[in-house]
């Protein structure tokens, strides 16, 4: 692995971001979008609007450069004003041009761009289950500085329609998603204990880098605590408080996620997979795997193949 836990998990979940469309608007307008079946992101690239999300008590005002990420399956409304009756988005977007853009109302004093984040059906839950339902990153926040360049480039690519535009916009959208997650880690309030909160804790970063960099190594608590400049007791307590599990339990669970991927994606013998993750025998690996996942490696592989 890379020793970069955040990159490891994004690669593990096969995260892929796609720009799917946008619209311009003017005058009084409002659009109701259905609950997405994928993680949805959108940004205001000109003007401002109101965002009302199902289940949220208060609407949010989005200014130019604001970015939102919706991971919950909730419908939402984008509008010039809170008193404008919304029209159905599917009706509007059925008239989209080849670039996926439509014009709403009179004028062009507002512009929006949006897309989806795709995750692997099996491993993607690792990320989907820890994301908050809704993230709003205002353009005025320090973390949003990187968004401005990305949004400018996305708009320019979609307008120019040059060779390679599809690949370039996908790469820019992926960078936008990563920046949204980074901003969330830096600016969110108290998060539930878990790996996402652990990744945002600078005190634990050295230990996480070590474990992800060499997951097969038999790491000792003393080594990990020393890397974080903490005593063994302080490190163990802080890690459990932030990550929700003990350090070596985290290591075991990450090993099992890697094992699940290897079992799903190839025909590598079980014993070889176990050895690559630091287990001295197939039986030791199988026991650990079943304890964490509830199934033996062979049963897991057979079930994954049948599902595929």
CSV table of C-alpha atoms in Angstrom, one decimal:
chain,number,residue,atom,x,y,z
A,1,UNK,CA,0.0,0.0,0.0
A,2,UNK,CA,1.0,3.6,-0.3
A,3,UNK,CA,1.2,4.7,3.3
A,4,UNK,CA,-1.4,7.4,2.5
A,5,UNK,CA,-4.6,6.1,4.2
A,6,UNK,CA,-6.9,8.5,2.5
A,7,UNK,CA,-5.7,7.6,-1.0
A,8,UNK,CA,-5.7,3.9,0.0
A,9,UNK,CA,-9.4,4.0,0.9
A,10,UNK,CA,-10.4,6.0,-2.2
A,11,UNK,CA,-8.6,3.5,-4.4
A,12,UNK,CA,-10.1,0.6,-2.4
A,13,UNK,CA,-13.6,1.9,-2.9
A,14,UNK,CA,-13.0,2.5,-6.7
A,15,UNK,CA,-14.2,6.0,-6.3
A,16,UNK,CA,-15.0,7.6,-9.7
A,17,UNK,CA,-16.5,11.1,-10.1
A,18,UNK,CA,-18.4,12.2,-13.2
A,19,UNK,CA,-19.8,15.6,-14.3
A,20,UNK,CA,-23.3,14.8,-15.6
A,21,UNK,CA,-24.7,18.2,-16.5
A,22,UNK,CA,-25.6,21.7,-15.5
A,23,UNK,CA,-28.0,24.6,-16.2
A,24,UNK,CA,-28.2,28.3,-16.5
A,25,UNK,CA,-31.2,30.3,-15.2
A,26,UNK,CA,-32.5,33.8,-14.8
A,27,UNK,CA,-35.5,35.5,-13.3
A,28,UNK,CA,-37.7,33.5,-10.9
A,29,UNK,CA,-37.1,29.8,-11.1
A,30,UNK,CA,-37.0,26.6,-9.0
A,31,UNK,CA,-36.2,23.0,-9.8
A,32,UNK,CA,-37.1,19.9,-7.7
A,33,UNK,CA,-34.6,17.1,-8.1
A,34,UNK,CA,-35.5,13.5,-7.1
A,35,UNK,CA,-33.5,11.6,-4.4
A,36,UNK,CA,-30.3,10.5,-6.1
A,37,UNK,CA,-29.3,6.9,-6.1
A,38,UNK,CA,-25.6,7.9,-6.1
A,39,UNK,CA,-23.6,10.5,-4.2
A,40,UNK,CA,-24.4,13.8,-5.8
A,41,UNK,CA,-22.3,16.9,-6.0
A,42,UNK,CA,-23.0,20.3,-7.4
A,43,UNK,CA,-21.5,23.8,-7.5
A,44,UNK,CA,-22.7,27.3,-8.2
A,45,UNK,CA,-20.4,28.9,-10.8
A,46,UNK,CA,-22.4,32.1,-11.3
A,47,UNK,CA,-24.9,34.0,-9.2
A,48,UNK,CA,-26.6,32.5,-6.1
A,49,UNK,CA,-29.5,30.3,-5.2
A,50,UNK,CA,-31.4,28.7,-2.3
A,51,UNK,CA,-31.0,24.9,-1.6
A,52,UNK,CA,-33.7,23.1,0.3
A,53,UNK,CA,-32.9,19.5,1.2
A,54,UNK,CA,-35.5,16.9,2.4
A,55,UNK,CA,-35.0,16.3,6.1
A,56,UNK,CA,-32.9,19.5,6.7
A,57,UNK,CA,-34.7,22.0,9.0
A,58,UNK,CA,-33.4,25.2,7.2
A,59,UNK,CA,-32.6,26.0,3.6
A,60,UNK,CA,-29.0,27.0,2.6
A,61,UNK,CA,-28.0,30.0,0.5
A,62,UNK,CA,-25.4,29.1,-2.1
A,63,UNK,CA,-23.1,31.8,-3.5
A,64,UNK,CA,-20.8,31.7,-6.5
A,65,UNK,CA,-18.2,29.1,-5.8
A,66,UNK,CA,-20.1,27.2,-3.1
A,67,UNK,CA,-20.0,23.4,-3.4
A,68,UNK,CA,-22.4,20.8,-2.0
A,69,UNK,CA,-22.2,17.1,-1.6
A,70,UNK,CA,-25.4,15.0,-0.9
A,71,UNK,CA,-24.7,11.4,0.1
A,72,UNK,CA,-28.2,10.7,1.5
A,73,UNK,CA,-31.1,9.6,-0.7
A,74,UNK,CA,-33.1,12.8,-0.3
A,75,UNK,CA,-34.9,15.0,-2.8
A,76,UNK,CA,-33.8,18.6,-3.0
A,77,UNK,CA,-34.8,21.9,-4.5
A,78,UNK,CA,-32.6,24.6,-6.1
A,79,UNK,CA,-34.4,28.0,-6.4
A,80,UNK,CA,-33.9,31.7,-7.0
A,81,UNK,CA,-36.3,32.3,-4.1
A,82,UNK,CA,-38.0,30.3,-1.4
A,83,UNK,CA,-41.5,31.2,-2.6
A,84,UNK,CA,-41.1,30.0,-6.2
A,85,UNK,CA,-43.0,26.8,-7.0
A,86,UNK,CA,-40.5,24.2,-8.3
A,87,UNK,CA,-40.8,22.3,-11.6
A,88,UNK,CA,-39.6,18.7,-12.1
A,89,UNK,CA,-35.9,18.3,-12.9
A,90,UNK,CA,-36.5,15.2,-15.1
A,91,UNK,CA,-38.9,17.1,-17.3
A,92,UNK,CA,-36.3,19.9,-17.8
A,93,UNK,CA,-33.3,17.8,-18.3
A,94,UNK,CA,-35.0,15.6,-20.9
A,95,UNK,CA,-34.5,18.6,-23.2
A,96,UNK,CA,-30.8,18.9,-22.4
A,97,UNK,CA,-28.4,19.4,-25.2
A,98,UNK,CA,-25.4,17.2,-26.0
A,99,UNK,CA,-23.4,18.8,-23.2
A,100,UNK,CA,-26.2,18.1,-20.7
A,101,UNK,CA,-27.0,21.8,-20.2
A,102,UNK,CA,-30.4,23.4,-20.1
A,103,UNK,CA,-31.7,27.0,-19.7
A,104,UNK,CA,-34.3,27.8,-17.1
A,105,UNK,CA,-36.4,31.0,-16.9
A,106,UNK,CA,-35.3,34.3,-18.4
A,107,UNK,CA,-31.7,35.4,-18.6
A,108,UNK,CA,-28.4,33.8,-17.5
A,109,UNK,CA,-27.6,35.4,-14.2
A,110,UNK,CA,-27.2,31.9,-12.6
A,111,UNK,CA,-25.1,28.9,-13.6
A,112,UNK,CA,-24.8,25.5,-12.0
A,113,UNK,CA,-22.7,22.4,-12.6
A,114,UNK,CA,-23.4,18.9,-11.1
A,115,UNK,CA,-22.4,15.3,-11.2
A,116,UNK,CA,-22.2,12.0,-9.4
A,117,UNK,CA,-19.7,10.0,-7.4
A,118,UNK,CA,-19.7,6.3,-8.2
A,119,UNK,CA,-18.5,3.7,-5.7
A,120,UNK,CA,-17.8,0.0,-6.0
A,121,UNK,CA,-21.0,-1.9,-5.0
A,122,UNK,CA,-19.1,-4.1,-2.6
A,123,UNK,CA,-16.3,-2.0,-1.2
A,124,UNK,CA,-17.9,1.3,-1.6
A,125,UNK,CA,-19.9,1.0,1.7
A,126,UNK,CA,-16.7,1.6,3.5
A,127,UNK,CA,-16.9,5.3,2.4
A,128,UNK,CA,-20.6,5.7,1.9
A,129,UNK,CA,-21.4,4.6,5.4
A,130,UNK,CA,-19.3,7.3,7.1
A,131,UNK,CA,-20.2,10.3,5.0
A,132,UNK,CA,-22.6,12.8,6.5
A,133,UNK,CA,-25.9,13.2,4.6
A,134,UNK,CA,-25.0,16.7,3.5
A,135,UNK,CA,-21.9,18.7,3.1
A,136,UNK,CA,-21.9,22.4,2.2
A,137,UNK,CA,-18.5,24.1,1.6
A,138,UNK,CA,-18.9,27.9,1.2
A,139,UNK,CA,-16.7,29.6,-1.3
A,140,UNK,CA,-15.6,32.1,1.5
A,141,UNK,CA,-14.0,29.3,3.6
A,142,UNK,CA,-10.2,29.0,3.4
A,143,UNK,CA,-10.6,25.3,2.3
A,144,UNK,CA,-12.5,26.4,-0.8
A,145,UNK,CA,-9.6,28.2,-2.5
A,146,UNK,CA,-8.7,25.1,-4.5
A,147,UNK,CA,-12.3,24.8,-5.7
A,148,UNK,CA,-12.2,28.0,-7.7
A,149,UNK,CA,-9.5,26.7,-10.1
A,150,UNK,CA,-11.2,23.3,-10.5
A,151,UNK,CA,-14.6,24.8,-11.2
A,152,UNK,CA,-13.1,27.3,-13.8
A,153,UNK,CA,-11.4,24.4,-15.5
A,154,UNK,CA,-14.5,22.2,-15.5
A,155,UNK,CA,-16.5,25.0,-17.1
A,156,UNK,CA,-13.8,25.7,-19.7
A,157,UNK,CA,-13.5,22.0,-20.7
A,158,UNK,CA,-17.2,21.7,-21.1
A,159,UNK,CA,-17.4,24.8,-23.3
A,160,UNK,CA,-14.4,24.0,-25.4
A,161,UNK,CA,-15.3,20.4,-26.2
A,162,UNK,CA,-11.7,19.5,-27.1
A,163,UNK,CA,-10.3,16.0,-27.7
A,164,UNK,CA,-10.0,14.3,-24.4
A,165,UNK,CA,-12.7,16.4,-22.7
A,166,UNK,CA,-14.5,13.4,-21.2
A,167,UNK,CA,-11.3,12.2,-19.5
A,168,UNK,CA,-10.2,15.6,-18.3
A,169,UNK,CA,-13.6,16.5,-16.8
A,170,UNK,CA,-13.7,13.1,-15.0
A,171,UNK,CA,-10.2,13.8,-13.5
A,172,UNK,CA,-11.2,17.3,-12.5
A,173,UNK,CA,-14.4,16.0,-10.9
A,174,UNK,CA,-12.4,13.5,-8.9
A,175,UNK,CA,-10.2,16.2,-7.6
A,176,UNK,CA,-13.2,18.3,-6.7
A,177,UNK,CA,-14.6,15.3,-4.7
A,178,UNK,CA,-11.3,14.9,-2.8
A,179,UNK,CA,-11.2,18.6,-2.0
A,180,UNK,CA,-14.7,18.4,-0.6
A,181,UNK,CA,-13.8,15.6,1.7
A,182,UNK,CA,-10.6,17.4,2.8
A,183,UNK,CA,-12.6,20.5,3.5
A,184,UNK,CA,-15.1,18.4,5.5
A,185,UNK,CA,-12.3,16.9,7.6
A,186,UNK,CA,-11.0,20.3,8.4
A,187,UNK,CA,-14.1,22.2,9.1
A,188,UNK,CA,-16.8,19.8,10.3
A,189,UNK,CA,-18.0,19.7,13.9
A,190,UNK,CA,-17.5,16.6,16.1
A,191,UNK,CA,-17.8,13.5,13.9
A,192,UNK,CA,-18.8,10.0,15.1
A,193,UNK,CA,-15.8,7.8,16.0
A,194,UNK,CA,-14.6,6.0,12.9
A,195,UNK,CA,-11.9,5.8,10.3
A,196,UNK,CA,-12.9,9.1,8.6
A,197,UNK,CA,-12.6,11.0,11.9
A,198,UNK,CA,-9.2,9.2,12.5
A,199,UNK,CA,-7.9,10.4,9.1
A,200,UNK,CA,-8.6,14.0,10.1
A,201,UNK,CA,-6.7,13.7,13.4
A,202,UNK,CA,-3.1,14.9,12.9
A,203,UNK,CA,-2.0,13.2,16.1
A,204,UNK,CA,-2.9,9.8,14.7
A,205,UNK,CA,-1.5,10.4,11.2
A,206,UNK,CA,1.9,8.9,11.8
A,207,UNK,CA,0.5,5.6,13.1
A,208,UNK,CA,-2.1,5.3,10.3
A,209,UNK,CA,0.6,5.9,7.7
A,210,UNK,CA,2.7,3.1,9.2
A,211,UNK,CA,-0.2,0.6,9.2
A,212,UNK,CA,-1.3,1.4,5.7
A,213,UNK,CA,2.2,1.5,4.4
A,214,UNK,CA,3.0,-2.0,5.6
A,215,UNK,CA,-0.2,-3.8,6.7
A,216,UNK,CA,1.5,-7.2,6.8
A,217,UNK,CA,3.9,-6.1,9.5
A,218,UNK,CA,3.3,-7.3,13.0
A,219,UNK,CA,3.1,-3.7,14.4
A,220,UNK,CA,3.4,-3.3,18.2
A,221,UNK,CA,1.5,-0.7,20.2
A,222,UNK,CA,4.8,0.7,21.5
A,223,UNK,CA,6.0,1.4,17.9
A,224,UNK,CA,2.8,3.1,16.9
A,225,UNK,CA,2.7,5.2,20.0
A,226,UNK,CA,6.3,6.3,19.6
A,227,UNK,CA,5.6,7.4,16.0
A,228,UNK,CA,2.8,9.6,17.3
A,229,UNK,CA,5.0,11.0,20.2
A,230,UNK,CA,2.6,9.6,22.8
A,231,UNK,CA,2.8,7.1,25.7
A,232,UNK,CA,1.4,3.7,25.0
A,233,UNK,CA,-1.6,4.4,27.3
A,234,UNK,CA,-2.4,7.8,25.9
A,235,UNK,CA,-2.1,6.6,22.3
A,236,UNK,CA,-4.3,3.6,22.9
A,237,UNK,CA,-7.0,5.7,24.6
A,238,UNK,CA,-6.9,8.5,22.0
A,239,UNK,CA,-7.0,6.1,19.1
A,240,UNK,CA,-10.0,4.2,20.4
A,241,UNK,CA,-11.8,7.5,21.2
A,242,UNK,CA,-11.3,8.8,17.7
A,243,UNK,CA,-11.4,5.7,15.5
A,244,UNK,CA,-13.9,3.7,17.6
A,245,UNK,CA,-11.6,0.7,17.8
A,246,UNK,CA,-8.2,-0.2,19.3
A,247,UNK,CA,-5.2,0.4,17.0
A,248,UNK,CA,-4.4,-3.2,16.3
A,249,UNK,CA,-8.1,-3.9,15.8
A,250,UNK,CA,-8.1,-1.2,13.1
A,251,UNK,CA,-5.1,-2.9,11.5
A,252,UNK,CA,-6.9,-6.3,11.5
A,253,UNK,CA,-10.0,-4.8,10.0
A,254,UNK,CA,-8.0,-3.0,7.3
A,255,UNK,CA,-6.2,-6.3,6.5
A,256,UNK,CA,-9.6,-8.0,6.1
A,257,UNK,CA,-10.9,-5.3,3.7
A,258,UNK,CA,-7.8,-5.9,1.6
A,259,UNK,CA,-8.4,-9.7,1.8
A,260,UNK,CA,-12.0,-9.2,0.7
A,261,UNK,CA,-10.9,-7.3,-2.4
A,262,UNK,CA,-8.3,-10.0,-3.2
A,263,UNK,CA,-10.9,-12.8,-2.8
A,264,UNK,CA,-13.4,-11.0,-5.0
A,265,UNK,CA,-11.1,-9.9,-7.8
A,266,UNK,CA,-8.8,-12.8,-8.4
A,267,UNK,CA,-8.0,-16.5,-8.0
A,268,UNK,CA,-5.0,-16.1,-5.6
A,269,UNK,CA,-4.9,-19.0,-3.2
A,270,UNK,CA,-6.3,-18.3,0.3
A,271,UNK,CA,-3.0,-19.2,1.9
A,272,UNK,CA,-1.1,-16.7,-0.4
A,273,UNK,CA,-3.5,-13.9,0.5
A,274,UNK,CA,-3.1,-14.6,4.2
A,275,UNK,CA,0.7,-14.7,3.9
A,276,UNK,CA,0.7,-11.3,2.0
A,277,UNK,CA,-1.2,-9.8,5.0
A,278,UNK,CA,1.1,-11.1,7.7
A,279,UNK,CA,-0.4,-14.4,8.7
A,280,UNK,CA,1.9,-17.3,9.2
A,281,UNK,CA,-0.6,-20.0,8.1
A,282,UNK,CA,-3.9,-20.4,6.2
A,283,UNK,CA,-5.7,-21.5,9.3
A,284,UNK,CA,-4.6,-18.4,11.2
A,285,UNK,CA,-5.8,-16.1,8.4
A,286,UNK,CA,-9.1,-18.0,8.0
A,287,UNK,CA,-9.8,-17.7,11.7
A,288,UNK,CA,-9.1,-14.0,11.7
A,289,UNK,CA,-11.1,-13.5,8.5
A,290,UNK,CA,-14.2,-15.3,9.8
A,291,UNK,CA,-14.0,-13.5,13.1
A,292,UNK,CA,-14.2,-10.1,11.3
A,293,UNK,CA,-16.5,-10.9,8.4
A,294,UNK,CA,-18.6,-13.8,9.7
A,295,UNK,CA,-17.6,-16.1,6.8
A,296,UNK,CA,-14.6,-18.2,5.9
A,297,UNK,CA,-12.5,-16.9,3.0
A,298,UNK,CA,-13.7,-19.7,0.7
A,299,UNK,CA,-17.3,-19.0,1.5
A,300,UNK,CA,-16.8,-15.3,1.0
A,301,UNK,CA,-15.2,-15.9,-2.4
A,302,UNK,CA,-17.9,-18.3,-3.6
A,303,UNK,CA,-20.6,-15.9,-2.5
A,304,UNK,CA,-18.9,-13.0,-4.3
A,305,UNK,CA,-18.6,-15.0,-7.5
A,306,UNK,CA,-22.2,-16.0,-7.4
A,307,UNK,CA,-23.3,-12.4,-6.9
A,308,UNK,CA,-21.1,-11.2,-9.8
